[in-house]
Amino acid sequence: MTAQPRDLDYPDDLISSILRSVKTIAMVGATPNTARPAHLVMKYLLGQGFRVIPVNPGQAGKDLLGQKVYASLADIPEPIDMIDIFRRSDAADGIVDEALALDPRPKVIWMQLGVRNDDAAAKAEAAGLTVIMNRCPKIEFGRLCGEIGWFGVNSRRISSRARQAPPTFQRMRIPGKE
């Protein structure tokens, strides 16, 4: 099956609704290497109050940022809302297969920046999952809650409200997230 390439311009309300509703994230490709983006993103998401479960067969059984590392999605003993894929694009197909075998299934498959697999996305969407590709939840969270604008990045959001000083890495809230 070869899916047609799709537009990756996701509406802000879709991204926002995902980040508001998700509580548990399995991060496939999590790493203890502090120089890797996966480590930084995991640390950030934990700081925002998400439950992040690291998945890395080479680190299974160890602790990463205070969380137990699992070898596979099937080994995780609790329901997962979202799977964040920090692996090469060609690995996404197998990860989606593993996700679809879970009971209950996750609601969202999120492929990180640079990760795009249209076939895997089509398979997940056919099974009723929401798919985001080539985006980072850390960046999107920061953009949607206004945090990223403090660092000189265009958030694509215009507001007449006075800006508050950014907090010092305390829990930030995306509008509407409990």
PDB file of C-alpha atoms in Angstrom:
ATOM      1  CA  MET A   1       0.000   0.000   0.000  1.00  0.00           C
ATOM      2  CA  THR A   2       1.435   3.345  -0.995  1.00  0.00           C
ATOM      3  CA  ALA A   3      -0.417   6.300   0.445  1.00  0.00           C
ATOM      4  CA  GLN A   4      -0.545   9.624  -1.332  1.00  0.00           C
ATOM      5  CA  PRO A   5       1.683  12.309   0.175  1.00  0.00           C
ATOM      6  CA  ARG A   6      -0.413  14.564   2.326  1.00  0.00           C
ATOM      7  CA  ASP A   7      -0.446  18.160   3.394  1.00  0.00           C
ATOM      8  CA  LEU A   8       1.220  18.530   6.794  1.00  0.00           C
ATOM      9  CA  ASP A   9      -0.288  21.926   7.606  1.00  0.00           C
ATOM     10  CA  TYR A  10      -2.271  20.878  10.673  1.00  0.00           C
ATOM     11  CA  PRO A  11      -4.811  23.351  12.106  1.00  0.00           C
ATOM     12  CA  ASP A  12      -3.899  24.875  15.462  1.00  0.00           C
ATOM     13  CA  ASP A  13      -7.174  23.667  16.997  1.00  0.00           C
ATOM     14  CA  LEU A  14      -6.281  20.047  16.142  1.00  0.00           C
ATOM     15  CA  ILE A  15      -2.825  20.342  17.730  1.00  0.00           C
ATOM     16  CA  SER A  16      -4.270  22.196  20.710  1.00  0.00           C
ATOM     17  CA  SER A  17      -7.032  19.633  21.271  1.00  0.00           C
ATOM     18  CA  ILE A  18      -4.480  16.805  21.182  1.00  0.00           C
ATOM     19  CA  LEU A  19      -2.203  18.531  23.695  1.00  0.00           C
ATOM     20  CA  ARG A  20      -5.186  19.301  25.959  1.00  0.00           C
ATOM     21  CA  SER A  21      -6.581  15.767  25.921  1.00  0.00           C
ATOM     22  CA  VAL A  22      -3.419  13.672  26.093  1.00  0.00           C
ATOM     23  CA  LYS A  23      -2.133  12.694  29.515  1.00  0.00           C
ATOM     24  CA  THR A  24       0.080   9.640  28.884  1.00  0.00           C
ATOM     25  CA  ILE A  25       2.730   9.638  26.154  1.00  0.00           C
ATOM     26  CA  ALA A  26       4.900   6.678  25.162  1.00  0.00           C
ATOM     27  CA  MET A  27       8.116   8.076  23.688  1.00  0.00           C
ATOM     28  CA  VAL A  28       9.634   5.533  21.300  1.00  0.00           C
ATOM     29  CA  GLY A  29      13.310   6.347  20.920  1.00  0.00           C
ATOM     30  CA  ALA A  30      13.753   8.015  24.315  1.00  0.00           C
ATOM     31  CA  THR A  31      17.420   8.297  25.274  1.00  0.00           C
ATOM     32  CA  PRO A  32      19.558   9.048  28.337  1.00  0.00           C
ATOM     33  CA  ASN A  33      21.923  11.059  26.095  1.00  0.00           C
ATOM     34  CA  THR A  34      21.318  14.638  27.261  1.00  0.00           C
ATOM     35  CA  ALA A  35      22.624  16.027  23.949  1.00  0.00           C
ATOM     36  CA  ARG A  36      19.821  14.369  21.956  1.00  0.00           C
ATOM     37  CA  PRO A  37      16.520  16.132  21.196  1.00  0.00           C
ATOM     38  CA  ALA A  38      14.521  13.142  22.498  1.00  0.00           C
ATOM     39  CA  HIS A  39      15.966  13.680  25.974  1.00  0.00           C
ATOM     40  CA  LEU A  40      15.170  17.399  25.964  1.00  0.00           C
ATOM     41  CA  VAL A  41      11.631  16.846  24.699  1.00  0.00           C
ATOM     42  CA  MET A  42      10.958  14.154  27.302  1.00  0.00           C
ATOM     43  CA  LYS A  43      12.237  16.406  30.097  1.00  0.00           C
ATOM     44  CA  TYR A  44      10.092  19.296  28.852  1.00  0.00           C
ATOM     45  CA  LEU A  45       6.907  17.217  28.545  1.00  0.00           C
ATOM     46  CA  LEU A  46       7.418  15.777  32.027  1.00  0.00           C
ATOM     47  CA  GLY A  47       7.815  19.346  33.294  1.00  0.00           C
ATOM     48  CA  GLN A  48       4.479  20.244  31.698  1.00  0.00           C
ATOM     49  CA  GLY A  49       2.718  17.522  33.672  1.00  0.00           C
ATOM     50  CA  PHE A  50       2.459  14.819  31.020  1.00  0.00           C
ATOM     51  CA  ARG A  51       3.132  11.200  32.000  1.00  0.00           C
ATOM     52  CA  VAL A  52       5.948  10.229  29.615  1.00  0.00           C
ATOM     53  CA  ILE A  53       6.880   6.559  29.340  1.00  0.00           C
ATOM     54  CA  PRO A  54      10.250   5.986  27.640  1.00  0.00           C
ATOM     55  CA  VAL A  55      10.551   3.102  25.152  1.00  0.00           C
ATOM     56  CA  ASN A  56      14.065   1.989  24.200  1.00  0.00           C
ATOM     57  CA  PRO A  57      15.053  -1.710  24.042  1.00  0.00           C
ATOM     58  CA  GLY A  58      18.687  -0.915  24.831  1.00  0.00           C
ATOM     59  CA  GLN A  59      17.709   0.887  28.051  1.00  0.00           C
ATOM     60  CA  ALA A  60      14.839  -1.415  29.168  1.00  0.00           C
ATOM     61  CA  GLY A  61      14.513  -1.773  32.929  1.00  0.00           C
ATOM     62  CA  LYS A  62      16.585   1.334  33.659  1.00  0.00           C
ATOM     63  CA  ASP A  63      15.285   4.696  34.835  1.00  0.00           C
ATOM     64  CA  LEU A  64      15.256   7.738  32.573  1.00  0.00           C
ATOM     65  CA  LEU A  65      14.352  11.078  34.164  1.00  0.00           C
ATOM     66  CA  GLY A  66      12.682   9.118  36.969  1.00  0.00           C
ATOM     67  CA  GLN A  67      10.594   6.982  34.588  1.00  0.00           C
ATOM     68  CA  LYS A  68      11.017   3.241  34.021  1.00  0.00           C
ATOM     69  CA  VAL A  69      12.159   2.446  30.464  1.00  0.00           C
ATOM     70  CA  TYR A  70      10.327  -0.285  28.538  1.00  0.00           C
ATOM     71  CA  ALA A  71      11.623  -2.378  25.632  1.00  0.00           C
ATOM     72  CA  SER A  72       8.425  -2.122  23.584  1.00  0.00           C
ATOM     73  CA  LEU A  73       4.969  -0.579  23.584  1.00  0.00           C
ATOM     74  CA  ALA A  74       3.483  -3.984  24.436  1.00  0.00           C
ATOM     75  CA  ASP A  75       5.490  -4.051  27.687  1.00  0.00           C
ATOM     76  CA  ILE A  76       3.871  -0.875  29.043  1.00  0.00           C
ATOM     77  CA  PRO A  77       1.366  -1.933  31.738  1.00  0.00           C
ATOM     78  CA  GLU A  78      -1.005   1.028  31.393  1.00  0.00           C
ATOM     79  CA  PRO A  79      -3.099   2.683  28.667  1.00  0.00           C
ATOM     80  CA  ILE A  80      -1.295   5.163  26.407  1.00  0.00           C
ATOM     81  CA  ASP A  81      -2.988   8.238  24.933  1.00  0.00           C
ATOM     82  CA  MET A  82      -0.262   9.157  22.437  1.00  0.00           C
ATOM     83  CA  ILE A  83       2.832   7.583  20.917  1.00  0.00           C
ATOM     84  CA  ASP A  84       5.637  10.035  20.136  1.00  0.00           C
ATOM     85  CA  ILE A  85       7.984   8.532  17.534  1.00  0.00           C
ATOM     86  CA  PHE A  86      11.622   9.620  17.818  1.00  0.00           C
ATOM     87  CA  ARG A  87      12.910   7.113  15.252  1.00  0.00           C
ATOM     88  CA  ARG A  88      13.712   7.140  11.545  1.00  0.00           C
ATOM     89  CA  SER A  89      10.774   7.445   9.160  1.00  0.00           C
ATOM     90  CA  ASP A  90      11.098   3.857   7.963  1.00  0.00           C
ATOM     91  CA  ALA A  91      10.648   2.580  11.542  1.00  0.00           C
ATOM     92  CA  ALA A  92       7.253   4.272  11.892  1.00  0.00           C
ATOM     93  CA  ASP A  93       5.410   1.498  10.047  1.00  0.00           C
ATOM     94  CA  GLY A  94       6.450  -1.163  12.582  1.00  0.00           C
ATOM     95  CA  ILE A  95       5.710   1.161  15.498  1.00  0.00           C
ATOM     96  CA  VAL A  96       2.214   1.812  14.145  1.00  0.00           C
ATOM     97  CA  ASP A  97       1.678  -1.965  13.817  1.00  0.00           C
ATOM     98  CA  GLU A  98       2.729  -2.370  17.450  1.00  0.00           C
ATOM     99  CA  ALA A  99       0.406   0.481  18.485  1.00  0.00           C
ATOM    100  CA  LEU A 100      -2.552  -1.037  16.659  1.00  0.00           C
ATOM    101  CA  ALA A 101      -2.025  -4.306  18.556  1.00  0.00           C
ATOM    102  CA  LEU A 102      -2.450  -2.544  21.923  1.00  0.00           C
ATOM    103  CA  ASP A 103      -5.683  -2.817  23.893  1.00  0.00           C
ATOM    104  CA  PRO A 104      -6.801  -0.140  24.400  1.00  0.00           C
ATOM    105  CA  ARG A 105      -5.294   1.579  21.405  1.00  0.00           C
ATOM    106  CA  PRO A 106      -3.704   5.014  21.726  1.00  0.00           C
ATOM    107  CA  LYS A 107      -5.655   7.956  20.299  1.00  0.00           C
ATOM    108  CA  VAL A 108      -2.703   9.679  18.622  1.00  0.00           C
ATOM    109  CA  ILE A 109       0.437   8.768  16.686  1.00  0.00           C
ATOM    110  CA  TRP A 110       2.829  11.727  16.673  1.00  0.00           C
ATOM    111  CA  MET A 111       5.923  11.592  14.455  1.00  0.00           C
ATOM    112  CA  GLN A 112       8.690  13.989  15.421  1.00  0.00           C
ATOM    113  CA  LEU A 113      10.371  16.618  13.253  1.00  0.00           C
ATOM    114  CA  GLY A 114      11.885  14.928  10.212  1.00  0.00           C
ATOM    115  CA  VAL A 115       9.772  11.795  10.677  1.00  0.00           C
ATOM    116  CA  ARG A 116       7.239  11.202   7.949  1.00  0.00           C
ATOM    117  CA  ASN A 117       5.738   7.932   6.781  1.00  0.00           C
ATOM    118  CA  ASP A 118       2.548   8.354   4.739  1.00  0.00           C
ATOM    119  CA  ASP A 119       1.865   4.602   4.602  1.00  0.00           C
ATOM    120  CA  ALA A 120       2.091   4.256   8.393  1.00  0.00           C
ATOM    121  CA  ALA A 121      -0.097   7.353   8.794  1.00  0.00           C
ATOM    122  CA  ALA A 122      -2.737   5.980   6.427  1.00  0.00           C
ATOM    123  CA  LYS A 123      -2.771   2.661   8.298  1.00  0.00           C
ATOM    124  CA  ALA A 124      -3.192   4.406  11.683  1.00  0.00           C
ATOM    125  CA  GLU A 125      -5.896   6.753  10.373  1.00  0.00           C
ATOM    126  CA  ALA A 126      -7.790   3.824   8.816  1.00  0.00           C
ATOM    127  CA  ALA A 127      -7.876   2.328  12.322  1.00  0.00           C
ATOM    128  CA  GLY A 128      -9.320   5.576  13.736  1.00  0.00           C
ATOM    129  CA  LEU A 129      -6.180   7.146  15.202  1.00  0.00           C
ATOM    130  CA  THR A 130      -5.185  10.777  14.742  1.00  0.00           C
ATOM    131  CA  VAL A 131      -1.771  11.210  13.122  1.00  0.00           C
ATOM    132  CA  ILE A 132       0.601  14.178  13.254  1.00  0.00           C
ATOM    133  CA  MET A 133       3.838  14.021  11.244  1.00  0.00           C
ATOM    134  CA  ASN A 134       6.981  16.144  11.108  1.00  0.00           C
ATOM    135  CA  ARG A 135       6.087  18.171  14.207  1.00  0.00           C
ATOM    136  CA  CYS A 136       7.411  18.358  17.756  1.00  0.00           C
ATOM    137  CA  PRO A 137       4.945  18.441  20.676  1.00  0.00           C
ATOM    138  CA  LYS A 138       7.415  20.540  22.708  1.00  0.00           C
ATOM    139  CA  ILE A 139       7.575  23.189  19.998  1.00  0.00           C
ATOM    140  CA  GLU A 140       3.826  23.102  19.385  1.00  0.00           C
ATOM    141  CA  PHE A 141       3.055  23.334  23.106  1.00  0.00           C
ATOM    142  CA  GLY A 142       5.371  26.323  23.460  1.00  0.00           C
ATOM    143  CA  ARG A 143       3.966  27.981  20.346  1.00  0.00           C
ATOM    144  CA  LEU A 144       0.327  27.554  21.341  1.00  0.00           C
ATOM    145  CA  CYS A 145       0.746  28.736  24.927  1.00  0.00           C
ATOM    146  CA  GLY A 146       2.831  31.749  23.857  1.00  0.00           C
ATOM    147  CA  GLU A 147       6.030  30.623  25.537  1.00  0.00           C
ATOM    148  CA  ILE A 148       7.974  30.325  22.290  1.00  0.00           C
ATOM    149  CA  GLY A 149       7.382  33.995  21.408  1.00  0.00           C
ATOM    150  CA  TRP A 150       9.613  35.042  24.285  1.00  0.00           C
ATOM    151  CA  PHE A 151      12.552  33.513  22.459  1.00  0.00           C
ATOM    152  CA  GLY A 152      12.040  35.474  19.252  1.00  0.00           C
ATOM    153  CA  VAL A 153      10.194  32.744  17.368  1.00  0.00           C
ATOM    154  CA  ASN A 154       7.107  33.596  15.325  1.00  0.00           C
ATOM    155  CA  SER A 155       4.216  31.782  16.998  1.00  0.00           C
ATOM    156  CA  ARG A 156       1.784  32.639  14.155  1.00  0.00           C
ATOM    157  CA  ARG A 157      -0.624  33.943  16.818  1.00  0.00           C
ATOM    158  CA  ILE A 158      -1.609  37.578  17.154  1.00  0.00           C
ATOM    159  CA  SER A 159      -3.039  38.935  20.373  1.00  0.00           C
ATOM    160  CA  SER A 160      -3.732  42.374  21.787  1.00  0.00           C
ATOM    161  CA  ARG A 161      -3.346  41.054  25.341  1.00  0.00           C
ATOM    162  CA  ALA A 162      -0.380  42.334  27.321  1.00  0.00           C
ATOM    163  CA  ARG A 163       2.328  39.701  27.529  1.00  0.00           C
ATOM    164  CA  GLN A 164       3.236  38.217  30.860  1.00  0.00           C
ATOM    165  CA  ALA A 165       6.864  37.596  31.737  1.00  0.00           C
ATOM    166  CA  PRO A 166       7.789  33.977  30.960  1.00  0.00           C
ATOM    167  CA  PRO A 167       7.893  31.659  33.965  1.00  0.00           C
ATOM    168  CA  THR A 168      11.190  30.128  34.960  1.00  0.00           C
ATOM    169  CA  PHE A 169      10.600  26.629  33.621  1.00  0.00           C
ATOM    170  CA  GLN A 170       7.588  26.006  35.761  1.00  0.00           C
ATOM    171  CA  ARG A 171       4.536  24.174  34.531  1.00  0.00           C
ATOM    172  CA  MET A 172       3.090  26.169  31.656  1.00  0.00           C
ATOM    173  CA  ARG A 173      -0.463  25.580  30.587  1.00  0.00           C
ATOM    174  CA  ILE A 174      -1.844  25.439  27.120  1.00  0.00           C
ATOM    175  CA  PRO A 175      -5.200  27.265  27.077  1.00  0.00           C
ATOM    176  CA  GLY A 176      -7.915  24.779  28.052  1.00  0.00           C
ATOM    177  CA  LYS A 177      -5.552  22.041  29.368  1.00  0.00           C
ATOM    178  CA  GLU A 178      -6.478  20.864  32.852  1.00  0.00           C
TER     179      GLU A 178
END
